[in-house]
Short mmCIF file of C-alpha atoms and ligand atoms in Angstrom, two decimals:
data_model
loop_
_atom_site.label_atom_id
_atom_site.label_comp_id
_atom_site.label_asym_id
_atom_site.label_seq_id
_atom_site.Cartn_x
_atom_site.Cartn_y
_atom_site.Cartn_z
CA UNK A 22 -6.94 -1.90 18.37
CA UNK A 23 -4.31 0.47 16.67
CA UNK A 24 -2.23 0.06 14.57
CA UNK A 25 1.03 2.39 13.38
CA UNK A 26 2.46 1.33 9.92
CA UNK A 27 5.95 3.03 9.13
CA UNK A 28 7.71 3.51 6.10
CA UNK A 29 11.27 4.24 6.62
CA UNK A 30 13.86 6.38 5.61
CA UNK A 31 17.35 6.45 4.83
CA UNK A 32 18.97 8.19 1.11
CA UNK A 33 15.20 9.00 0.27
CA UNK A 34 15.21 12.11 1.96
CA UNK A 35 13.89 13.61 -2.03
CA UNK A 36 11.25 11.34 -2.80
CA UNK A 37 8.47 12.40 -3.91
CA UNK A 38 6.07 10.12 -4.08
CA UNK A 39 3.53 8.50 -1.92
CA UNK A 40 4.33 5.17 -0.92
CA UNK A 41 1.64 2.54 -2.04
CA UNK A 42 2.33 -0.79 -0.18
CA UNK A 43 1.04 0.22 3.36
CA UNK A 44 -1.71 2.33 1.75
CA UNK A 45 -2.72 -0.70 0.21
CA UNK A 46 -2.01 -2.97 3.39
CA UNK A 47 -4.42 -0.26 5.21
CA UNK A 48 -7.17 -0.74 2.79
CA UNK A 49 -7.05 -4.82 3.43
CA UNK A 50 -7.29 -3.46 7.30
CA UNK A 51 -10.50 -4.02 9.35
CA UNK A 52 -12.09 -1.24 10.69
CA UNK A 53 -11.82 -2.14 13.88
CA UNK A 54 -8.21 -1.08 13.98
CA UNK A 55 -7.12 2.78 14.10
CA UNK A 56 -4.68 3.33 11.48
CA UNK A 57 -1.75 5.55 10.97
CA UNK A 58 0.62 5.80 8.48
CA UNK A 59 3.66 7.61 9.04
CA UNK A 60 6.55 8.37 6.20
CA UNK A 61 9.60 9.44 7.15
CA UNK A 62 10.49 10.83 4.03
CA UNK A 63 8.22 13.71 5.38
CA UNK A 64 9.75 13.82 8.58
CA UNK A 65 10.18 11.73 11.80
CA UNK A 66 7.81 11.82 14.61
CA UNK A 67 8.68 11.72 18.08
CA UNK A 68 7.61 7.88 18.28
CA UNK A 69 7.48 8.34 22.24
CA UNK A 70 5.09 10.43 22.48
CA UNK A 71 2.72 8.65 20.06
CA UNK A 72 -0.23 7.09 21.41
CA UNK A 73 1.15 3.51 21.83
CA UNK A 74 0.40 1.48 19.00
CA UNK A 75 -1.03 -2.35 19.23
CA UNK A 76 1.39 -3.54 16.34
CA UNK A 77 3.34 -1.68 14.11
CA UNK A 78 4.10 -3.05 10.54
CA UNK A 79 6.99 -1.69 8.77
CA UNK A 80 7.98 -1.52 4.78
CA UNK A 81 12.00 -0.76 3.90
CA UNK A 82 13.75 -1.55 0.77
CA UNK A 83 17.51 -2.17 1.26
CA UNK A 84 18.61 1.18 1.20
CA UNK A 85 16.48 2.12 4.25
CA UNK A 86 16.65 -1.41 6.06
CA UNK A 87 19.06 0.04 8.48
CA UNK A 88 16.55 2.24 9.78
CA UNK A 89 13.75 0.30 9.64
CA UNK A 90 15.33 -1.77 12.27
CA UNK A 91 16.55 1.24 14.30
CA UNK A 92 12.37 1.49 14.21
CA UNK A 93 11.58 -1.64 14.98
CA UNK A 94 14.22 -1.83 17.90
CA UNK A 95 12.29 1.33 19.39
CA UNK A 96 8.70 0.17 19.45
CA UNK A 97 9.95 -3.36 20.77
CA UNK A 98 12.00 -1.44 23.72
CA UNK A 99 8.66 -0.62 24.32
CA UNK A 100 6.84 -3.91 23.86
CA UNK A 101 5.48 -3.16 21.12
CA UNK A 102 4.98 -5.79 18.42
CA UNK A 103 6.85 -5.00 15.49
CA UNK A 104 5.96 -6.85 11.77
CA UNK A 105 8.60 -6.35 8.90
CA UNK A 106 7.60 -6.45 5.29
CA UNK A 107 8.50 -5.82 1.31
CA UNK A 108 11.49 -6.45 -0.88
CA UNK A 109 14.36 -6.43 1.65
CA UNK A 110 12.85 -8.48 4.69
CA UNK A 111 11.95 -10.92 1.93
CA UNK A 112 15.19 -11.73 -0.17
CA UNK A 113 17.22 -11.51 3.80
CA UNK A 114 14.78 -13.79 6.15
CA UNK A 115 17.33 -14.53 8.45
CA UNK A 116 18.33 -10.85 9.26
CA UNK A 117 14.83 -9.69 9.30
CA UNK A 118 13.53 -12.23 11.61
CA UNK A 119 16.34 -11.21 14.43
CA UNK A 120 15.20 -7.78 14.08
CA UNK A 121 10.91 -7.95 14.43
CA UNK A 122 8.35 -10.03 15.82
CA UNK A 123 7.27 -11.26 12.68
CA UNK A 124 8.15 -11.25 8.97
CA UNK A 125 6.06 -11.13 6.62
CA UNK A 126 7.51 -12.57 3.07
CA UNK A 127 6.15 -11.84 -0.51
CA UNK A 128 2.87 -9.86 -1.47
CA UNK A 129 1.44 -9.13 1.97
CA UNK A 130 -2.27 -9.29 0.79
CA UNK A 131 -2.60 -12.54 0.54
CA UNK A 132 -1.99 -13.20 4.80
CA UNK A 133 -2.34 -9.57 6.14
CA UNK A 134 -6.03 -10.79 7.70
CA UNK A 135 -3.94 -14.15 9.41
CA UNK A 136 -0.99 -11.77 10.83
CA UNK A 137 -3.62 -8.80 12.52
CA UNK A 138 -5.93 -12.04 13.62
CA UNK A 139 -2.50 -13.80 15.12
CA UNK A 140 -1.43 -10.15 16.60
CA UNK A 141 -5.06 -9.71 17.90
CA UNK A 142 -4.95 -12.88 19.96
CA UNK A 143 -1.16 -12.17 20.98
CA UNK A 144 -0.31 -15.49 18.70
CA UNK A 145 1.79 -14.01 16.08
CA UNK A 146 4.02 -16.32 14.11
CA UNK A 147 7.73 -15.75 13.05
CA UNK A 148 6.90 -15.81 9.65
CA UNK A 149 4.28 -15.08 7.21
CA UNK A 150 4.13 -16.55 3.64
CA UNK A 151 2.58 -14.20 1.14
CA UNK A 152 2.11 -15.40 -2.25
CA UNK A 153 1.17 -13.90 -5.19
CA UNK A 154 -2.13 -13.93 -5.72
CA UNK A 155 -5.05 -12.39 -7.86
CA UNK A 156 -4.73 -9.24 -8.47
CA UNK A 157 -8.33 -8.70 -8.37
CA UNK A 158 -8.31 -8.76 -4.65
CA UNK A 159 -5.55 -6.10 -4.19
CA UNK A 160 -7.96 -3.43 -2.41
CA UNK A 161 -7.89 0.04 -3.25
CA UNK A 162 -5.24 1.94 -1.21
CA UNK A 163 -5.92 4.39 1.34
CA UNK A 164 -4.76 6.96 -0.32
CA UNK A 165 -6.59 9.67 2.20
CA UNK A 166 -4.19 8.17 5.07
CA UNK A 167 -1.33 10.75 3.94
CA UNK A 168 -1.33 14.17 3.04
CA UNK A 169 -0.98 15.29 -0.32
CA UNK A 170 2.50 14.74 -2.20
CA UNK A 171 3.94 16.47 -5.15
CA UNK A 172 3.18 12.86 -7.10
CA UNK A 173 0.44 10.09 -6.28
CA UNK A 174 1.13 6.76 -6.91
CA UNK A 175 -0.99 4.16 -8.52
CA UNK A 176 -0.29 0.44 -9.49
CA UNK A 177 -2.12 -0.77 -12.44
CA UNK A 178 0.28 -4.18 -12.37
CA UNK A 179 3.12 -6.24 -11.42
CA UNK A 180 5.80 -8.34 -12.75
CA UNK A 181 7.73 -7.90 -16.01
CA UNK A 182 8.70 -10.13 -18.23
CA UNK A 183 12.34 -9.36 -19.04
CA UNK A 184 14.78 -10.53 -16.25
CA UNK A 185 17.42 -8.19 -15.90
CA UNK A 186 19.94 -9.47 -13.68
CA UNK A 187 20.77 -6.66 -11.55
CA UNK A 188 16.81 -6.56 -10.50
CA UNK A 189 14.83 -7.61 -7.83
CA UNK A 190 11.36 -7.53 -9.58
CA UNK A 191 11.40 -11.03 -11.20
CA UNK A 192 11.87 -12.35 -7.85
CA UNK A 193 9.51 -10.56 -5.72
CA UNK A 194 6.52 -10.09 -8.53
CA UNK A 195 7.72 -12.69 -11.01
CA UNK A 196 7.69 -12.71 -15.08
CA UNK A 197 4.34 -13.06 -15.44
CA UNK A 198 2.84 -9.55 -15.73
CA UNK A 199 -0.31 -9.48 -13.89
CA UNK A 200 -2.94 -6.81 -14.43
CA UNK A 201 -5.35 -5.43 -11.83
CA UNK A 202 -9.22 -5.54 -12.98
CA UNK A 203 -9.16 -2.23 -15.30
CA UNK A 204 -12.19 -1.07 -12.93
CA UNK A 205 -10.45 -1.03 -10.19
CA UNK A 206 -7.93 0.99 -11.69
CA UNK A 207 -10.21 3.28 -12.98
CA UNK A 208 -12.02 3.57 -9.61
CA UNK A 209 -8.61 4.13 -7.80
CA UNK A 210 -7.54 7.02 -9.78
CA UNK A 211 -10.65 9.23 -8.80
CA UNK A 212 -9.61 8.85 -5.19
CA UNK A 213 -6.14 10.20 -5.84
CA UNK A 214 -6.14 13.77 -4.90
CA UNK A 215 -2.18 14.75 -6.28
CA UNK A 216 -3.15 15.65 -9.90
CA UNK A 217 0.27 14.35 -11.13
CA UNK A 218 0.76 10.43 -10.59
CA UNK A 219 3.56 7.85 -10.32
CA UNK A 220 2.35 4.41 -11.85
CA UNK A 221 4.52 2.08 -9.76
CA UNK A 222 4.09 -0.91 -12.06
CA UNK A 223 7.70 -2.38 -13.02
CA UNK A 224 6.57 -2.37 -16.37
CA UNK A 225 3.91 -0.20 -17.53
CA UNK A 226 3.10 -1.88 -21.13
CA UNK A 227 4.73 -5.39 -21.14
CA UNK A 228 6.94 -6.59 -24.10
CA UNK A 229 4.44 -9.04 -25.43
CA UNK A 230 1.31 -8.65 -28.04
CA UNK A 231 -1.27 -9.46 -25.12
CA UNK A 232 0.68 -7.12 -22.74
CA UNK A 233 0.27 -4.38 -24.89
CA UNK A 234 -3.32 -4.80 -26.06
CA UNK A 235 -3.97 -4.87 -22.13
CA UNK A 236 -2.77 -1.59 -21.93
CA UNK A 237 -3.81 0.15 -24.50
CA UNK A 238 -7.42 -1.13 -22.55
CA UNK A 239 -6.74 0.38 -19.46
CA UNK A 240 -5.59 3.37 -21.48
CA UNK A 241 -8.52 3.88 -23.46
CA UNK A 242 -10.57 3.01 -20.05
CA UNK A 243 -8.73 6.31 -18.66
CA UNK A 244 -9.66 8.33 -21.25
CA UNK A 245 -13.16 7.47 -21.30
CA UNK A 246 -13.48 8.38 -18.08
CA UNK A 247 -11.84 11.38 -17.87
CA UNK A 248 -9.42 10.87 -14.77
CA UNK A 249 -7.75 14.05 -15.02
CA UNK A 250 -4.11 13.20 -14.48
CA UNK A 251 -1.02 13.37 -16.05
CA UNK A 252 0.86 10.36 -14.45
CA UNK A 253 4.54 8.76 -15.66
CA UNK A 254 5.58 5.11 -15.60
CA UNK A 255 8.03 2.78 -15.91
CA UNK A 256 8.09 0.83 -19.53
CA UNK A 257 10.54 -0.42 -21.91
CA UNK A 258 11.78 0.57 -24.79
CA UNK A 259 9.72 -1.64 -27.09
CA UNK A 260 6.86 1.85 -26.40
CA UNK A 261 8.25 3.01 -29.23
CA UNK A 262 7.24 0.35 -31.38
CA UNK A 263 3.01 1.28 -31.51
CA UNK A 264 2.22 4.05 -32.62
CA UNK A 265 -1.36 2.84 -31.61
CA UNK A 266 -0.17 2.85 -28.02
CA UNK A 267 1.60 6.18 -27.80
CA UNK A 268 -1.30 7.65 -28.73
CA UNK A 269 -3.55 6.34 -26.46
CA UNK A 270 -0.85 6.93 -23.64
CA UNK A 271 -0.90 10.23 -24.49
CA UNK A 272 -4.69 10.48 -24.45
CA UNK A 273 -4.41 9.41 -21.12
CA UNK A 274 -2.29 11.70 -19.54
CA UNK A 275 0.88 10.33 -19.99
CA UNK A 276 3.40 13.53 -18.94
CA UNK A 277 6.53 11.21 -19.25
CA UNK A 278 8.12 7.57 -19.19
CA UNK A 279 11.35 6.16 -17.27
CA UNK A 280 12.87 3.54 -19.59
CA UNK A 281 16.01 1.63 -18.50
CA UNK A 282 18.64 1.87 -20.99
CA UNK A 283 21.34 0.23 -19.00
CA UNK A 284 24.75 0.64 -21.38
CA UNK A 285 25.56 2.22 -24.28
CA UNK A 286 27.51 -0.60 -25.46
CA UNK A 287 26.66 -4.04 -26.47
CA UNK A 288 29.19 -5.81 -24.26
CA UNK A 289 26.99 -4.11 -21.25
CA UNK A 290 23.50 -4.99 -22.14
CA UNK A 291 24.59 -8.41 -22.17
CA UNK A 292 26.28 -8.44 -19.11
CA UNK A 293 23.02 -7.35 -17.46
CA UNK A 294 21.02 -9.60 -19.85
CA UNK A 295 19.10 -6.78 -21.30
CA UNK A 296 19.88 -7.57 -25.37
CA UNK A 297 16.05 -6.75 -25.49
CA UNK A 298 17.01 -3.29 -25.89
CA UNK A 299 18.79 -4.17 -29.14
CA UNK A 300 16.11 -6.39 -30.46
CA UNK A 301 15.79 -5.99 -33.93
CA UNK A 302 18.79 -3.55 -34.71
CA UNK A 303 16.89 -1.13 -32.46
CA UNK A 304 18.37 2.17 -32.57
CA UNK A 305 17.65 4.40 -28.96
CA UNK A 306 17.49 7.43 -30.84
CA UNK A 307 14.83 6.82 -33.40
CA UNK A 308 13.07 5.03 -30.67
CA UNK A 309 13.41 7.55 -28.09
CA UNK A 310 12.23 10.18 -30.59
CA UNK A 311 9.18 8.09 -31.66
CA UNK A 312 7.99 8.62 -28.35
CA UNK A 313 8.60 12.16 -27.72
CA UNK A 314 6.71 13.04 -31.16
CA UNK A 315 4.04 12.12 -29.05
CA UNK A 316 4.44 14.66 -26.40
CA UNK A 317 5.92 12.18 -24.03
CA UNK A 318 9.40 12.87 -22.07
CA UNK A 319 11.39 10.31 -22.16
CA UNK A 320 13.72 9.62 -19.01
CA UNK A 321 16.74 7.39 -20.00
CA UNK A 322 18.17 5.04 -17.39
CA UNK A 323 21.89 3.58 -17.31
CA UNK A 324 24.11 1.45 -14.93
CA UNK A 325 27.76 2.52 -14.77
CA UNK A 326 30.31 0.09 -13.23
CA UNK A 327 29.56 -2.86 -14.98
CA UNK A 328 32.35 -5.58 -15.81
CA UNK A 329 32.84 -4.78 -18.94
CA UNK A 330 32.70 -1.17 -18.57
CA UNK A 331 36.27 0.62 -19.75
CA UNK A 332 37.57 3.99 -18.93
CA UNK A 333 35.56 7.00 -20.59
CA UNK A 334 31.92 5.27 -19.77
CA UNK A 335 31.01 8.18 -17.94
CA UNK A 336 31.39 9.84 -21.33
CA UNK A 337 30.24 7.30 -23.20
CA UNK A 338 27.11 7.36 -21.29
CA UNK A 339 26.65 11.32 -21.56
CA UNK A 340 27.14 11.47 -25.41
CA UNK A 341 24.75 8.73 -26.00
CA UNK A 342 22.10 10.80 -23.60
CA UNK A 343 22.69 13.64 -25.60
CA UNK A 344 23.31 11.90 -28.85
CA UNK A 345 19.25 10.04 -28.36
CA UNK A 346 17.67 13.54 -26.97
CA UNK A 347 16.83 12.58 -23.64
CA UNK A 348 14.71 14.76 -21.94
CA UNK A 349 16.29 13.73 -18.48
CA UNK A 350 19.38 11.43 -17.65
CA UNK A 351 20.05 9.11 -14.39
CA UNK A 352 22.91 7.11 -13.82
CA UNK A 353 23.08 4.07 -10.97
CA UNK A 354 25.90 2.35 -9.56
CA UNK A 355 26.01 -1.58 -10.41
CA UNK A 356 23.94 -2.56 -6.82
CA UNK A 357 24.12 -6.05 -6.51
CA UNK A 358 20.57 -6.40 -4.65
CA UNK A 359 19.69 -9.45 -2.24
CA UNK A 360 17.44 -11.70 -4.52
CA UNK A 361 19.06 -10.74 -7.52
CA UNK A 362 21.19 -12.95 -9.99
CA UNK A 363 23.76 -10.06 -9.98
CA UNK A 364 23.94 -10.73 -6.32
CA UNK A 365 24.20 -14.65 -6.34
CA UNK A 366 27.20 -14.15 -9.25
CA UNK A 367 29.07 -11.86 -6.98
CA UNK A 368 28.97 -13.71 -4.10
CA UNK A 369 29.85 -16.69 -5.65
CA UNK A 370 33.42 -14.61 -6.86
CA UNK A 371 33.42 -13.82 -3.33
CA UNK A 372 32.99 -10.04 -4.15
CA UNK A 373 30.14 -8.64 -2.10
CA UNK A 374 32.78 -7.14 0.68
CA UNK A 375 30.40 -6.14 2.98
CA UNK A 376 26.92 -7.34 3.54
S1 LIG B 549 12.90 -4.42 -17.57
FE1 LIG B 549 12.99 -3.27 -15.64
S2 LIG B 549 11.51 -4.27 -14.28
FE2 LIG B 549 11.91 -5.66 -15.99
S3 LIG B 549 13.50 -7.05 -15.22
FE3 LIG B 549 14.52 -5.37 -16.34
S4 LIG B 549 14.99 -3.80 -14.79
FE4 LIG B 549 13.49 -5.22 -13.90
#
């Protein structure tokens, strides 16, 4: 059997990366089945004259749904069975299942061995029901199915226990942050060959005591065994507040961190119910600076078109950049997200326009 996993395209055309989910999909995958993973962020293959696959099982956020079903319409012209999974196919059922063969919903580890048995004995269902499970039995990824990228890309663990409204995370991974077995982690990083490494997690370190005593673990696991890899993450602000933990992190190769500011005004980060970042009379500067003493860049993250958001944000947003010392700046548009609270509120104002 053969199988042809896709992830898709569309406003990614700069990634970077390499993408994890099918990598880790493939390592679930018997051996009995020929795998190849294809990214389109690194090009798009003439599909047509591909060997033709068995089944082909297909990742897309929302940004790049469109063309995962442009996909998926291709290989079924063909007869091909398509499977949909991730984020997107998830949070929009409906519209995924008139698109595929099957859809997979949730973490797919958890029922990948039902759908390939199903496909094998041309019995696949409409629907698959992952659920989140242990993370001891996510595999490692087959990280030698793609070619080398500018960044690999790890995940250590998922969930996060803030619950931004604008974000999809809670939903899909939950608030419970779940940690892979440090070993495995450990293991997984000596078969990465990029020597600089996205960790995917949605929240590196955690906000509670326990979260961050787990980390610091896995970070003094990486140092004792020498990975050899400057990586950057994902964490929130609260990095700043261990000294302890900066360290190790930059023991460990942390080159940099991505921390989600969202406003510079008090009015916004309760909008997006993100006062976290204010705990405390927290000041972003100091904080921000904490963490570069260490040798760590510190990416800042805001949202701009937010309710409450008045004319000059844009401004408002660059000066407080500049005023904290940011090392690099990104700005988002408010994205109200299928499976998002941000989404439910606007389309219960009857504001989404177009879906
Ligand atoms: S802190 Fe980040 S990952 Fe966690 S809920 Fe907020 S946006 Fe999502």
């Amino acid at each position: 059997m053969s199988i042809t996993k896709v992830k898709e395209r569309h406003w990614n055309k700069y990634r970077v990366w390499k993408p994890l989910s099918l990598l880790v999909l493939a390592g679930l995958t018997p051996p009995e089945w020929d795998i190849t993973v294809i990214d389109e962020n690194l090009g798009v293959p003439e599909y047509a004259a591909m060997p033709r696959p068995d089944l082909v099982g297909i990742t897309a956020f929302t940004s790049q749904a469109n063309r995962a079903y442009e996909v998926a319409a291709e290989f079924r012209s063909r007869g091909v069975l398509v499977v949909i999974g991730g984020i997107h196919a998830t949070m929009c059922l409906a519209e995924a299942s008139e698109r595929v063969d099957a859809v997979v919903t949730g973490e797919a580890e958890s029922i990948w061995a039902e759908v390939l048995k199903d496909a094998q004995q041309g019995a696949l269902s409409r629907v698959y029901t992952g659920t989140r499970g242990e993370m001891a039995n996510v595999p490692l990824a087959r990280h030698d199915l793609l070619p080398t990228y500018c960044l690999g890309s790890i995940q250590t663990a998922r969930g996060c226990p803030l619950n931004c409204s604008f974000c999809s995370v809670t939903a899909f991974n939950g608030r419970l942050l779940r940690r892979r077995p440090i070993e495995d982690v450990v293991q997984e990083f000596k078969l990465i060959q990029e020597k600089y490494v996205l960790i995917v997690d949605d929240n590196l370190i955690g906000t509670r005591k326990n979260h961050i005593s787990g980390t610091k673990e896995l970070f003094r696991a990486m140092i004792q065994a020498n990975i050899r890899k400057k990586w950057i993450a994902q964490v929130t602000i609260n990095m700043a507040d261990d000294e302890e933990l900066l360290s190790l992190a930059a023991k460990a190769g942390c080159l940099g961190v991505f921390i989600g500011l969202e406003s510079p005004t008090v009015e916004g980060l309760m909008e997006v119910d993100k006062g976290f970042n204010i705990q405390k009379g927290r000041d972003f500067k100091a904080s921000v600076q904490r963490i570069q003493e260490h040798g760590i860049l510190v990416a800042g993250s805001f949202i701009i078109g937010l309710d409450v958001d008045k004319k000059g944000i844009g401004k408002q947003i660059a000066d407080t950049a500049n005023h904290c010392g940011l090392d690099a700046l990104n700005v988002l548009f408010l994205t109200p997200l299928p499976g998002t609270r941000l989404w439910e509120k606007m389309e219960s104002e009857d504001r989404i326009a177009a879906n």
